[in-house]
């Protein structure tokens, strides 16, 4: 494949890896960019399929055997002592067989974001969040259900006591806080609602400096609201008021255009009002709290300084031009970042901190990496550490030298 800029001509079929937001438009304000980390984002065209197929072809040529529609059910470690000898698997017909591991088993089965019981135990604060990637397996069942973590614990492995989450702060929800049943060609962030407009809780109280970067707006919603949701509020003159070139117009999360706003209104994701009083009543805000919040916010905007939350003055624009818009959103979770404890060689550890012979873990199945904070400004750390540590694990399994082989 070739690496090209987003602006280069694309034939719609060939493999092309491109930076999603490069080169910058001439009017872009790089110093005050609301999403400076987006310079690092890349996209594989036409989709991920051809790249995965290339890797499969290379592996099969080297003698690797893939067992599709086959589910790992249990590790083989007699009496939970000694070496892990293999794994029991089930095929799509319900037949079981044992696969013997001549060297080791590497667990790379994803996270447990779709396992409600594990989430409640290890990530109790996550009950308010919902997954935006409801993937299913060959049987049509949910994936990322903690299979690898459970198999490890069953044979004596230790587990991180908590997990952090990869949070996306502006997932559009309906009035009752549930995900829309359809987006009808729109994105899972409502248009403009994800930009630094006025954001309030269910009572109508302002929550934060709305220009906090990336995942940070999840925290005020999580800690300061009863339902984990917030409302974004803006007016019809938003495009004229917002800094040209200073915000993300469109990517895979959102399209910040008036056309997208209009579609969201049609789909009942965003609501449009002639007066602020109508907006307040529809959203169910406490009238006294919201009107005081709204008035105070406009006064700060007129003064050009946010004395309450110290939001960047670039985004302090009065909301004064009807019609007015409101859209509700929550934080969603793509995955959990916590799993089986392991050492610098990716060997899974038991409850005494000793490596379990023949058992390794990588990716979101492995713990001992993030603690309780997923760094939002380090792009690709989740995918990157999964790929890198799996590579290191295999090298250790094969006895090949690498930087930590002498530890």
mmCIF file of C-alpha atoms in Angstrom:
data_model
loop_
_atom_site.group_PDB
_atom_site.id
_atom_site.type_symbol
_atom_site.label_atom_id
_atom_site.label_comp_id
_atom_site.label_asym_id
_atom_site.label_seq_id
_atom_site.Cartn_x
_atom_site.Cartn_y
_atom_site.Cartn_z
ATOM 1 C CA UNK A 1 0.000 0.000 0.000
ATOM 2 C CA UNK A 2 0.984 3.641 -0.242
ATOM 3 C CA UNK A 3 0.797 6.471 2.268
ATOM 4 C CA UNK A 4 -0.967 9.511 0.889
ATOM 5 C CA UNK A 5 -2.522 12.734 2.080
ATOM 6 C CA UNK A 6 -6.279 12.974 2.536
ATOM 7 C CA UNK A 7 -6.423 15.515 -0.302
ATOM 8 C CA UNK A 8 -4.808 13.178 -2.864
ATOM 9 C CA UNK A 9 -7.014 11.635 -5.526
ATOM 10 C CA UNK A 10 -8.352 8.215 -4.551
ATOM 11 C CA UNK A 11 -9.775 5.622 -6.967
ATOM 12 C CA UNK A 12 -12.101 4.085 -4.354
ATOM 13 C CA UNK A 13 -10.597 0.591 -4.610
ATOM 14 C CA UNK A 14 -6.843 0.454 -4.043
ATOM 15 C CA UNK A 15 -5.147 0.149 -0.649
ATOM 16 C CA UNK A 16 -4.161 3.562 0.657
ATOM 17 C CA UNK A 17 -3.123 4.614 4.173
ATOM 18 C CA UNK A 18 -3.776 8.316 4.704
ATOM 19 C CA UNK A 19 -3.527 10.871 7.448
ATOM 20 C CA UNK A 20 -7.122 11.851 8.053
ATOM 21 C CA UNK A 21 -6.535 15.564 8.543
ATOM 22 C CA UNK A 22 -3.516 16.381 6.417
ATOM 23 C CA UNK A 23 -2.546 18.672 4.850
ATOM 24 C CA UNK A 24 -4.212 21.357 6.927
ATOM 25 C CA UNK A 25 -6.450 23.835 5.102
ATOM 26 C CA UNK A 26 -4.838 27.208 4.590
ATOM 27 C CA UNK A 27 -7.161 28.877 7.100
ATOM 28 C CA UNK A 28 -6.495 26.358 9.895
ATOM 29 C CA UNK A 29 -5.411 27.840 13.215
ATOM 30 C CA UNK A 30 -2.939 25.151 14.283
ATOM 31 C CA UNK A 31 -1.887 26.846 17.533
ATOM 32 C CA UNK A 32 -5.457 26.903 18.875
ATOM 33 C CA UNK A 33 -6.738 23.758 17.202
ATOM 34 C CA UNK A 34 -9.493 22.171 19.292
ATOM 35 C CA UNK A 35 -8.317 18.700 18.219
ATOM 36 C CA UNK A 36 -4.515 18.972 17.895
ATOM 37 C CA UNK A 37 -4.087 15.204 18.305
ATOM 38 C CA UNK A 38 -5.970 14.547 15.073
ATOM 39 C CA UNK A 39 -2.757 15.141 13.146
ATOM 40 C CA UNK A 40 -1.803 11.628 14.244
ATOM 41 C CA UNK A 41 -4.938 9.840 13.031
ATOM 42 C CA UNK A 42 -4.666 7.616 9.984
ATOM 43 C CA UNK A 43 -7.236 5.719 7.989
ATOM 44 C CA UNK A 44 -6.921 2.568 5.885
ATOM 45 C CA UNK A 45 -8.793 2.729 2.581
ATOM 46 C CA UNK A 46 -11.004 1.260 1.278
ATOM 47 C CA UNK A 47 -11.419 -0.484 4.680
ATOM 48 C CA UNK A 48 -9.495 -2.777 7.003
ATOM 49 C CA UNK A 49 -10.373 -5.943 5.093
ATOM 50 C CA UNK A 50 -7.549 -6.025 2.498
ATOM 51 C CA UNK A 51 -4.910 -5.315 5.130
ATOM 52 C CA UNK A 52 -6.137 -8.138 7.343
ATOM 53 C CA UNK A 53 -6.254 -10.463 4.344
ATOM 54 C CA UNK A 54 -2.639 -9.588 3.531
ATOM 55 C CA UNK A 55 -1.583 -10.543 7.046
ATOM 56 C CA UNK A 56 -3.560 -13.794 6.840
ATOM 57 C CA UNK A 57 -1.903 -14.680 3.514
ATOM 58 C CA UNK A 58 1.578 -14.020 4.918
ATOM 59 C CA UNK A 59 0.859 -16.124 8.020
ATOM 60 C CA UNK A 60 -0.630 -19.032 6.096
ATOM 61 C CA UNK A 61 2.308 -19.020 3.713
ATOM 62 C CA UNK A 62 4.539 -19.368 6.792
ATOM 63 C CA UNK A 63 2.536 -22.378 7.996
ATOM 64 C CA UNK A 64 0.086 -20.755 10.416
ATOM 65 C CA UNK A 65 -3.310 -22.459 10.743
ATOM 66 C CA UNK A 66 -6.396 -20.366 11.489
ATOM 67 C CA UNK A 67 -9.459 -21.982 13.070
ATOM 68 C CA UNK A 68 -12.393 -19.763 12.169
ATOM 69 C CA UNK A 69 -15.709 -19.816 14.058
ATOM 70 C CA UNK A 70 -13.885 -21.600 16.869
ATOM 71 C CA UNK A 71 -14.214 -20.482 20.467
ATOM 72 C CA UNK A 72 -11.657 -20.961 23.247
ATOM 73 C CA UNK A 73 -13.474 -22.230 26.344
ATOM 74 C CA UNK A 74 -10.909 -23.387 28.875
ATOM 75 C CA UNK A 75 -7.166 -23.532 29.412
ATOM 76 C CA UNK A 76 -5.557 -26.886 30.194
ATOM 77 C CA UNK A 77 -3.457 -26.751 33.365
ATOM 78 C CA UNK A 78 -3.818 -29.971 35.408
ATOM 79 C CA UNK A 79 -4.578 -29.236 39.074
ATOM 80 C CA UNK A 80 -3.875 -25.561 38.364
ATOM 81 C CA UNK A 81 -0.188 -26.246 38.827
ATOM 82 C CA UNK A 82 2.762 -26.322 36.502
ATOM 83 C CA UNK A 83 2.648 -25.420 32.849
ATOM 84 C CA UNK A 84 -0.367 -24.477 30.716
ATOM 85 C CA UNK A 85 -0.537 -27.356 28.249
ATOM 86 C CA UNK A 86 -3.171 -26.162 25.795
ATOM 87 C CA UNK A 87 -6.758 -25.017 25.362
ATOM 88 C CA UNK A 88 -10.197 -26.588 24.964
ATOM 89 C CA UNK A 89 -12.113 -25.119 22.013
ATOM 90 C CA UNK A 90 -15.657 -25.398 20.692
ATOM 91 C CA UNK A 91 -16.602 -25.134 17.028
ATOM 92 C CA UNK A 92 -19.819 -23.619 15.692
ATOM 93 C CA UNK A 93 -21.477 -27.063 15.727
ATOM 94 C CA UNK A 94 -20.926 -27.401 19.453
ATOM 95 C CA UNK A 95 -18.149 -29.996 19.173
ATOM 96 C CA UNK A 96 -15.167 -29.744 21.529
ATOM 97 C CA UNK A 97 -11.525 -30.623 21.088
ATOM 98 C CA UNK A 98 -8.232 -30.048 22.823
ATOM 99 C CA UNK A 99 -5.408 -28.150 21.160
ATOM 100 C CA UNK A 100 -2.024 -28.912 22.677
ATOM 101 C CA UNK A 101 0.416 -26.013 22.973
ATOM 102 C CA UNK A 102 3.964 -27.153 22.250
ATOM 103 C CA UNK A 103 5.402 -23.918 23.627
ATOM 104 C CA UNK A 104 2.742 -21.629 25.151
ATOM 105 C CA UNK A 105 -0.714 -20.093 24.895
ATOM 106 C CA UNK A 106 -1.034 -16.367 24.129
ATOM 107 C CA UNK A 107 -4.348 -14.874 25.240
ATOM 108 C CA UNK A 108 -5.443 -11.977 23.025
ATOM 109 C CA UNK A 109 -9.225 -12.176 23.307
ATOM 110 C CA UNK A 110 -10.063 -8.519 23.823
ATOM 111 C CA UNK A 111 -11.666 -6.831 26.811
ATOM 112 C CA UNK A 112 -14.821 -7.367 28.888
ATOM 113 C CA UNK A 113 -16.897 -4.286 28.065
ATOM 114 C CA UNK A 114 -19.822 -6.502 26.992
ATOM 115 C CA UNK A 115 -19.832 -8.556 30.202
ATOM 116 C CA UNK A 116 -22.221 -6.747 32.550
ATOM 117 C CA UNK A 117 -21.225 -8.806 35.590
ATOM 118 C CA UNK A 118 -17.501 -8.176 35.143
ATOM 119 C CA UNK A 119 -18.091 -4.510 34.428
ATOM 120 C CA UNK A 120 -20.159 -4.134 37.583
ATOM 121 C CA UNK A 121 -17.414 -5.794 39.645
ATOM 122 C CA UNK A 122 -14.252 -4.287 38.157
ATOM 123 C CA UNK A 123 -15.589 -1.005 36.743
ATOM 124 C CA UNK A 124 -18.582 -0.103 38.935
ATOM 125 C CA UNK A 125 -18.613 3.501 37.701
ATOM 126 C CA UNK A 126 -19.276 2.261 34.157
ATOM 127 C CA UNK A 127 -22.967 1.445 34.623
ATOM 128 C CA UNK A 128 -23.821 4.800 33.044
ATOM 129 C CA UNK A 129 -21.829 4.117 29.907
ATOM 130 C CA UNK A 130 -22.787 2.201 26.797
ATOM 131 C CA UNK A 131 -20.681 0.560 24.113
ATOM 132 C CA UNK A 132 -20.670 2.180 20.688
ATOM 133 C CA UNK A 133 -19.194 -0.947 19.074
ATOM 134 C CA UNK A 134 -21.753 -3.756 19.543
ATOM 135 C CA UNK A 135 -19.723 -6.358 17.607
ATOM 136 C CA UNK A 136 -20.905 -9.973 17.340
ATOM 137 C CA UNK A 137 -19.170 -13.272 16.628
ATOM 138 C CA UNK A 138 -19.953 -16.086 14.172
ATOM 139 C CA UNK A 139 -22.894 -17.147 16.351
ATOM 140 C CA UNK A 140 -24.310 -13.644 16.507
ATOM 141 C CA UNK A 141 -23.331 -13.286 20.163
ATOM 142 C CA UNK A 142 -21.598 -10.308 21.768
ATOM 143 C CA UNK A 143 -17.820 -10.141 21.659
ATOM 144 C CA UNK A 144 -15.444 -8.698 24.261
ATOM 145 C CA UNK A 145 -17.032 -10.644 27.096
ATOM 146 C CA UNK A 146 -13.884 -11.296 29.116
ATOM 147 C CA UNK A 147 -13.342 -14.869 27.916
ATOM 148 C CA UNK A 148 -9.549 -14.719 28.123
ATOM 149 C CA UNK A 149 -9.526 -13.027 31.510
ATOM 150 C CA UNK A 150 -11.909 -15.636 32.944
ATOM 151 C CA UNK A 151 -9.961 -18.572 31.504
ATOM 152 C CA UNK A 152 -6.823 -17.163 33.074
ATOM 153 C CA UNK A 153 -8.393 -16.655 36.498
ATOM 154 C CA UNK A 154 -9.850 -20.173 36.464
ATOM 155 C CA UNK A 155 -6.339 -21.642 36.398
ATOM 156 C CA UNK A 156 -4.851 -19.305 39.015
ATOM 157 C CA UNK A 157 -3.971 -16.061 37.226
ATOM 158 C CA UNK A 158 -4.214 -12.733 39.007
ATOM 159 C CA UNK A 159 -6.362 -9.921 37.663
ATOM 160 C CA UNK A 160 -6.190 -6.135 37.780
ATOM 161 C CA UNK A 161 -8.509 -4.950 40.536
ATOM 162 C CA UNK A 162 -9.920 -2.195 38.331
ATOM 163 C CA UNK A 163 -9.872 -1.013 34.749
ATOM 164 C CA UNK A 164 -9.913 2.311 33.006
ATOM 165 C CA UNK A 165 -12.113 2.927 30.006
ATOM 166 C CA UNK A 166 -11.545 4.281 26.531
ATOM 167 C CA UNK A 167 -14.261 6.937 26.712
ATOM 168 C CA UNK A 168 -15.895 8.940 23.938
ATOM 169 C CA UNK A 169 -17.647 11.903 25.534
ATOM 170 C CA UNK A 170 -20.375 12.987 23.103
ATOM 171 C CA UNK A 171 -22.393 9.922 22.033
ATOM 172 C CA UNK A 172 -25.811 11.211 21.031
ATOM 173 C CA UNK A 173 -28.731 9.813 23.035
ATOM 174 C CA UNK A 174 -32.485 10.195 22.995
ATOM 175 C CA UNK A 175 -34.502 12.000 25.667
ATOM 176 C CA UNK A 176 -34.554 8.870 27.854
ATOM 177 C CA UNK A 177 -30.762 8.439 27.640
ATOM 178 C CA UNK A 178 -30.802 5.462 25.261
ATOM 179 C CA UNK A 179 -28.895 5.247 21.993
ATOM 180 C CA UNK A 180 -30.833 6.147 18.837
ATOM 181 C CA UNK A 181 -32.269 3.140 17.023
ATOM 182 C CA UNK A 182 -30.924 4.563 13.773
ATOM 183 C CA UNK A 183 -28.588 7.352 12.751
ATOM 184 C CA UNK A 184 -29.956 7.510 9.171
ATOM 185 C CA UNK A 185 -26.661 8.429 7.526
ATOM 186 C CA UNK A 186 -25.512 10.687 10.371
ATOM 187 C CA UNK A 187 -22.714 10.170 12.910
ATOM 188 C CA UNK A 188 -22.826 8.932 16.501
ATOM 189 C CA UNK A 189 -21.892 12.420 17.714
ATOM 190 C CA UNK A 190 -24.656 14.934 16.964
ATOM 191 C CA UNK A 191 -23.520 17.782 14.741
ATOM 192 C CA UNK A 192 -22.185 20.862 16.633
ATOM 193 C CA UNK A 193 -23.181 19.303 19.992
ATOM 194 C CA UNK A 194 -19.609 17.985 20.313
ATOM 195 C CA UNK A 195 -18.049 21.447 19.876
ATOM 196 C CA UNK A 196 -17.345 23.787 22.840
ATOM 197 C CA UNK A 197 -20.892 25.145 23.140
ATOM 198 C CA UNK A 198 -22.738 25.637 26.432
ATOM 199 C CA UNK A 199 -23.122 22.296 28.245
ATOM 200 C CA UNK A 200 -25.421 21.754 31.218
ATOM 201 C CA UNK A 201 -26.674 18.872 33.340
ATOM 202 C CA UNK A 202 -30.258 17.665 33.593
ATOM 203 C CA UNK A 203 -31.155 20.482 35.961
ATOM 204 C CA UNK A 204 -29.730 23.141 33.640
ATOM 205 C CA UNK A 205 -26.520 23.777 35.567
ATOM 206 C CA UNK A 206 -23.274 24.432 33.661
ATOM 207 C CA UNK A 207 -20.712 21.634 34.023
ATOM 208 C CA UNK A 208 -17.292 22.528 32.703
ATOM 209 C CA UNK A 209 -14.970 24.495 30.469
ATOM 210 C CA UNK A 210 -16.468 23.069 27.327
ATOM 211 C CA UNK A 211 -13.218 23.168 25.339
ATOM 212 C CA UNK A 212 -11.620 20.403 27.438
ATOM 213 C CA UNK A 213 -9.826 18.073 25.011
ATOM 214 C CA UNK A 214 -11.017 14.706 23.730
ATOM 215 C CA UNK A 215 -12.055 12.370 26.579
ATOM 216 C CA UNK A 216 -11.879 14.933 29.369
ATOM 217 C CA UNK A 217 -15.543 16.076 29.092
ATOM 218 C CA UNK A 218 -16.536 12.564 30.197
ATOM 219 C CA UNK A 219 -15.370 13.239 33.737
ATOM 220 C CA UNK A 220 -17.728 16.108 34.736
ATOM 221 C CA UNK A 221 -20.658 14.139 33.351
ATOM 222 C CA UNK A 222 -19.581 11.051 35.265
ATOM 223 C CA UNK A 223 -18.958 12.763 38.600
ATOM 224 C CA UNK A 224 -21.430 15.665 38.580
ATOM 225 C CA UNK A 225 -24.646 14.386 37.014
ATOM 226 C CA UNK A 226 -27.167 11.811 38.260
ATOM 227 C CA UNK A 227 -27.564 10.135 34.867
ATOM 228 C CA UNK A 228 -24.126 10.604 33.276
ATOM 229 C CA UNK A 229 -25.603 12.793 30.531
ATOM 230 C CA UNK A 230 -25.334 16.431 29.498
ATOM 231 C CA UNK A 231 -27.082 18.805 27.107
ATOM 232 C CA UNK A 232 -25.325 20.943 24.505
ATOM 233 C CA UNK A 233 -27.011 24.245 23.674
ATOM 234 C CA UNK A 234 -26.245 26.617 20.805
ATOM 235 C CA UNK A 235 -27.938 29.010 18.401
ATOM 236 C CA UNK A 236 -28.458 29.300 14.659
ATOM 237 C CA UNK A 237 -25.528 31.709 14.173
ATOM 238 C CA UNK A 238 -22.960 29.187 15.412
ATOM 239 C CA UNK A 239 -21.061 28.967 12.130
ATOM 240 C CA UNK A 240 -20.497 32.715 11.920
ATOM 241 C CA UNK A 241 -19.427 32.885 15.557
ATOM 242 C CA UNK A 242 -17.058 29.920 15.694
ATOM 243 C CA UNK A 243 -13.409 30.355 14.626
ATOM 244 C CA UNK A 244 -12.993 29.409 10.971
ATOM 245 C CA UNK A 245 -10.555 26.551 10.621
ATOM 246 C CA UNK A 246 -10.384 26.173 14.401
ATOM 247 C CA UNK A 247 -12.575 23.107 14.755
ATOM 248 C CA UNK A 248 -12.995 19.685 13.241
ATOM 249 C CA UNK A 249 -15.575 19.806 10.427
ATOM 250 C CA UNK A 250 -15.971 16.116 9.680
ATOM 251 C CA UNK A 251 -14.461 12.754 10.538
ATOM 252 C CA UNK A 252 -15.775 9.334 11.542
ATOM 253 C CA UNK A 253 -17.253 10.669 14.808
ATOM 254 C CA UNK A 254 -19.153 13.741 13.668
ATOM 255 C CA UNK A 255 -20.041 16.160 10.920
ATOM 256 C CA UNK A 256 -20.173 19.696 12.271
ATOM 257 C CA UNK A 257 -22.263 21.228 9.527
ATOM 258 C CA UNK A 258 -25.725 22.788 9.472
ATOM 259 C CA UNK A 259 -26.820 19.996 7.151
ATOM 260 C CA UNK A 260 -25.948 17.443 9.840
ATOM 261 C CA UNK A 261 -27.775 19.493 12.475
ATOM 262 C CA UNK A 262 -30.896 19.525 10.286
ATOM 263 C CA UNK A 263 -30.714 15.732 9.845
ATOM 264 C CA UNK A 264 -30.321 15.290 13.597
ATOM 265 C CA UNK A 265 -33.442 17.413 14.136
ATOM 266 C CA UNK A 266 -35.373 15.231 11.686
ATOM 267 C CA UNK A 267 -34.221 12.093 13.533
ATOM 268 C CA UNK A 268 -35.176 13.421 16.965
ATOM 269 C CA UNK A 269 -31.579 13.547 18.207
ATOM 270 C CA UNK A 270 -31.340 17.362 18.248
ATOM 271 C CA UNK A 271 -34.231 19.688 19.082
ATOM 272 C CA UNK A 272 -34.967 23.136 17.640
ATOM 273 C CA UNK A 273 -36.778 25.962 19.474
ATOM 274 C CA UNK A 274 -37.886 29.509 18.767
ATOM 275 C CA UNK A 275 -37.291 30.631 22.353
ATOM 276 C CA UNK A 276 -35.013 29.694 25.220
ATOM 277 C CA UNK A 277 -38.063 29.225 27.439
ATOM 278 C CA UNK A 278 -39.379 26.537 25.076
ATOM 279 C CA UNK A 279 -35.977 24.844 25.085
ATOM 280 C CA UNK A 280 -35.884 24.873 28.889
ATOM 281 C CA UNK A 281 -39.337 23.308 29.185
ATOM 282 C CA UNK A 282 -38.704 20.596 26.586
ATOM 283 C CA UNK A 283 -35.393 19.517 28.118
ATOM 284 C CA UNK A 284 -36.919 19.319 31.586
ATOM 285 C CA UNK A 285 -34.519 21.775 33.201
ATOM 286 C CA UNK A 286 -35.266 23.540 36.469
ATOM 287 C CA UNK A 287 -36.352 26.908 35.120
ATOM 288 C CA UNK A 288 -34.682 29.032 37.800
ATOM 289 C CA UNK A 289 -31.380 27.129 37.576
ATOM 290 C CA UNK A 290 -31.234 27.095 33.798
ATOM 291 C CA UNK A 291 -32.247 30.703 33.178
ATOM 292 C CA UNK A 292 -29.669 31.839 35.740
ATOM 293 C CA UNK A 293 -27.041 29.638 34.054
ATOM 294 C CA UNK A 294 -27.973 30.849 30.587
ATOM 295 C CA UNK A 295 -27.954 34.521 31.610
ATOM 296 C CA UNK A 296 -24.632 34.176 33.415
ATOM 297 C CA UNK A 297 -23.057 32.390 30.440
ATOM 298 C CA UNK A 298 -24.105 35.113 28.008
ATOM 299 C CA UNK A 299 -22.802 37.800 30.362
ATOM 300 C CA UNK A 300 -19.408 36.065 30.508
ATOM 301 C CA UNK A 301 -19.394 35.755 26.728
ATOM 302 C CA UNK A 302 -20.092 39.465 26.318
ATOM 303 C CA UNK A 303 -17.249 40.228 28.730
ATOM 304 C CA UNK A 304 -14.928 37.910 26.797
ATOM 305 C CA UNK A 305 -13.706 36.106 29.910
ATOM 306 C CA UNK A 306 -14.979 32.934 31.559
ATOM 307 C CA UNK A 307 -14.606 33.658 35.273
ATOM 308 C CA UNK A 308 -16.429 30.454 36.225
ATOM 309 C CA UNK A 309 -14.521 27.739 34.317
ATOM 310 C CA UNK A 310 -11.855 29.670 32.362
ATOM 311 C CA UNK A 311 -12.889 28.412 28.969
ATOM 312 C CA UNK A 312 -10.823 29.681 26.044
ATOM 313 C CA UNK A 313 -12.232 33.117 25.053
ATOM 314 C CA UNK A 314 -12.145 31.941 21.435
ATOM 315 C CA UNK A 315 -15.257 29.886 22.223
ATOM 316 C CA UNK A 316 -17.083 32.358 24.443
ATOM 317 C CA UNK A 317 -19.884 33.303 22.059
ATOM 318 C CA UNK A 318 -23.294 34.578 23.273
ATOM 319 C CA UNK A 319 -26.280 32.352 22.533
ATOM 320 C CA UNK A 320 -28.663 35.015 21.252
ATOM 321 C CA UNK A 321 -29.815 34.186 17.725
ATOM 322 C CA UNK A 322 -32.965 32.049 17.367
ATOM 323 C CA UNK A 323 -33.755 29.360 16.575
ATOM 324 C CA UNK A 324 -31.946 27.615 19.409
ATOM 325 C CA UNK A 325 -30.742 24.012 19.492
ATOM 326 C CA UNK A 326 -30.302 21.419 22.216
ATOM 327 C CA UNK A 327 -28.950 17.880 22.010
ATOM 328 C CA UNK A 328 -28.419 15.316 24.763
ATOM 329 C CA UNK A 329 -25.304 13.159 24.950
ATOM 330 C CA UNK A 330 -23.561 10.685 27.201
ATOM 331 C CA UNK A 331 -20.102 9.170 27.367
ATOM 332 C CA UNK A 332 -19.661 5.838 25.641
ATOM 333 C CA UNK A 333 -16.954 3.233 26.043
ATOM 334 C CA UNK A 334 -15.118 1.457 23.253
ATOM 335 C CA UNK A 335 -13.288 -0.946 25.548
ATOM 336 C CA UNK A 336 -11.889 -1.589 28.997
ATOM 337 C CA UNK A 337 -8.168 -1.260 29.672
ATOM 338 C CA UNK A 338 -7.479 -3.820 32.377
ATOM 339 C CA UNK A 339 -6.899 -7.553 32.515
ATOM 340 C CA UNK A 340 -4.614 -10.347 33.622
ATOM 341 C CA UNK A 341 -1.532 -9.192 35.496
ATOM 342 C CA UNK A 342 1.679 -9.838 33.602
ATOM 343 C CA UNK A 343 5.393 -9.043 33.677
ATOM 344 C CA UNK A 344 7.734 -7.243 31.286
ATOM 345 C CA UNK A 345 7.867 -10.362 29.102
ATOM 346 C CA UNK A 346 4.047 -10.526 28.866
ATOM 347 C CA UNK A 347 3.962 -13.675 31.019
ATOM 348 C CA UNK A 348 0.733 -13.951 33.009
ATOM 349 C CA UNK A 349 1.265 -13.853 36.780
ATOM 350 C CA UNK A 350 -0.378 -15.832 39.570
ATOM 351 C CA UNK A 351 -1.586 -14.330 42.844
ATOM 352 C CA UNK A 352 1.938 -14.493 44.280
ATOM 353 C CA UNK A 353 3.315 -12.486 41.371
ATOM 354 C CA UNK A 354 5.046 -15.492 39.798
ATOM 355 C CA UNK A 355 4.814 -16.267 36.056
ATOM 356 C CA UNK A 356 2.481 -19.104 35.088
ATOM 357 C CA UNK A 357 4.572 -21.295 32.772
ATOM 358 C CA UNK A 358 3.273 -21.395 29.230
ATOM 359 C CA UNK A 359 0.750 -18.538 29.529
ATOM 360 C CA UNK A 360 1.055 -15.068 28.004
ATOM 361 C CA UNK A 361 -1.399 -12.202 27.458
ATOM 362 C CA UNK A 362 -1.474 -9.141 25.197
ATOM 363 C CA UNK A 363 -3.801 -6.344 24.180
ATOM 364 C CA UNK A 364 -6.841 -5.602 26.312
ATOM 365 C CA UNK A 365 -6.732 -9.119 27.772
ATOM 366 C CA UNK A 366 -3.554 -8.092 29.570
ATOM 367 C CA UNK A 367 -3.422 -5.726 32.520
ATOM 368 C CA UNK A 368 -0.517 -4.055 34.330
ATOM 369 C CA UNK A 369 -0.274 -1.228 31.796
ATOM 370 C CA UNK A 370 -2.661 1.690 32.281
ATOM 371 C CA UNK A 371 -3.766 1.607 35.906
ATOM 372 C CA UNK A 372 -6.953 3.655 36.238
ATOM 373 C CA UNK A 373 -6.147 6.281 33.589
ATOM 374 C CA UNK A 374 -6.275 5.864 29.821
ATOM 375 C CA UNK A 375 -4.130 8.688 28.355
ATOM 376 C CA UNK A 376 -6.395 10.474 25.852
ATOM 377 C CA UNK A 377 -3.637 12.485 24.200
ATOM 378 C CA UNK A 378 -1.454 9.500 23.304
ATOM 379 C CA UNK A 379 -3.085 8.433 20.060
ATOM 380 C CA UNK A 380 -2.995 4.747 19.228
ATOM 381 C CA UNK A 381 -1.646 3.588 22.576
ATOM 382 C CA UNK A 382 -4.351 0.943 22.883
ATOM 383 C CA UNK A 383 -3.837 -0.597 19.456
ATOM 384 C CA UNK A 384 -0.122 0.120 19.591
ATOM 385 C CA UNK A 385 0.556 -1.621 22.879
ATOM 386 C CA UNK A 386 -1.578 -4.583 21.792
ATOM 387 C CA UNK A 387 0.444 -5.048 18.616
ATOM 388 C CA UNK A 388 3.820 -4.396 20.228
ATOM 389 C CA UNK A 389 3.332 -6.556 23.315
ATOM 390 C CA UNK A 390 1.913 -9.454 21.299
ATOM 391 C CA UNK A 391 5.048 -9.297 19.140
ATOM 392 C CA UNK A 392 7.254 -9.253 22.247
ATOM 393 C CA UNK A 393 5.311 -12.161 23.752
ATOM 394 C CA UNK A 394 5.794 -14.312 20.660
ATOM 395 C CA UNK A 395 9.504 -13.505 20.565
ATOM 396 C CA UNK A 396 9.800 -14.577 24.190
ATOM 397 C CA UNK A 397 7.809 -17.762 23.555
ATOM 398 C CA UNK A 398 10.191 -18.642 20.728
ATOM 399 C CA UNK A 399 13.244 -17.807 22.784
ATOM 400 C CA UNK A 400 14.299 -15.011 20.439
ATOM 401 C CA UNK A 401 16.367 -12.121 21.714
ATOM 402 C CA UNK A 402 14.859 -8.686 22.228
ATOM 403 C CA UNK A 403 15.499 -5.735 24.472
ATOM 404 C CA UNK A 404 14.303 -7.369 27.695
ATOM 405 C CA UNK A 405 15.337 -10.929 26.971
ATOM 406 C CA UNK A 406 18.057 -10.810 29.617
ATOM 407 C CA UNK A 407 15.696 -9.884 32.467
#
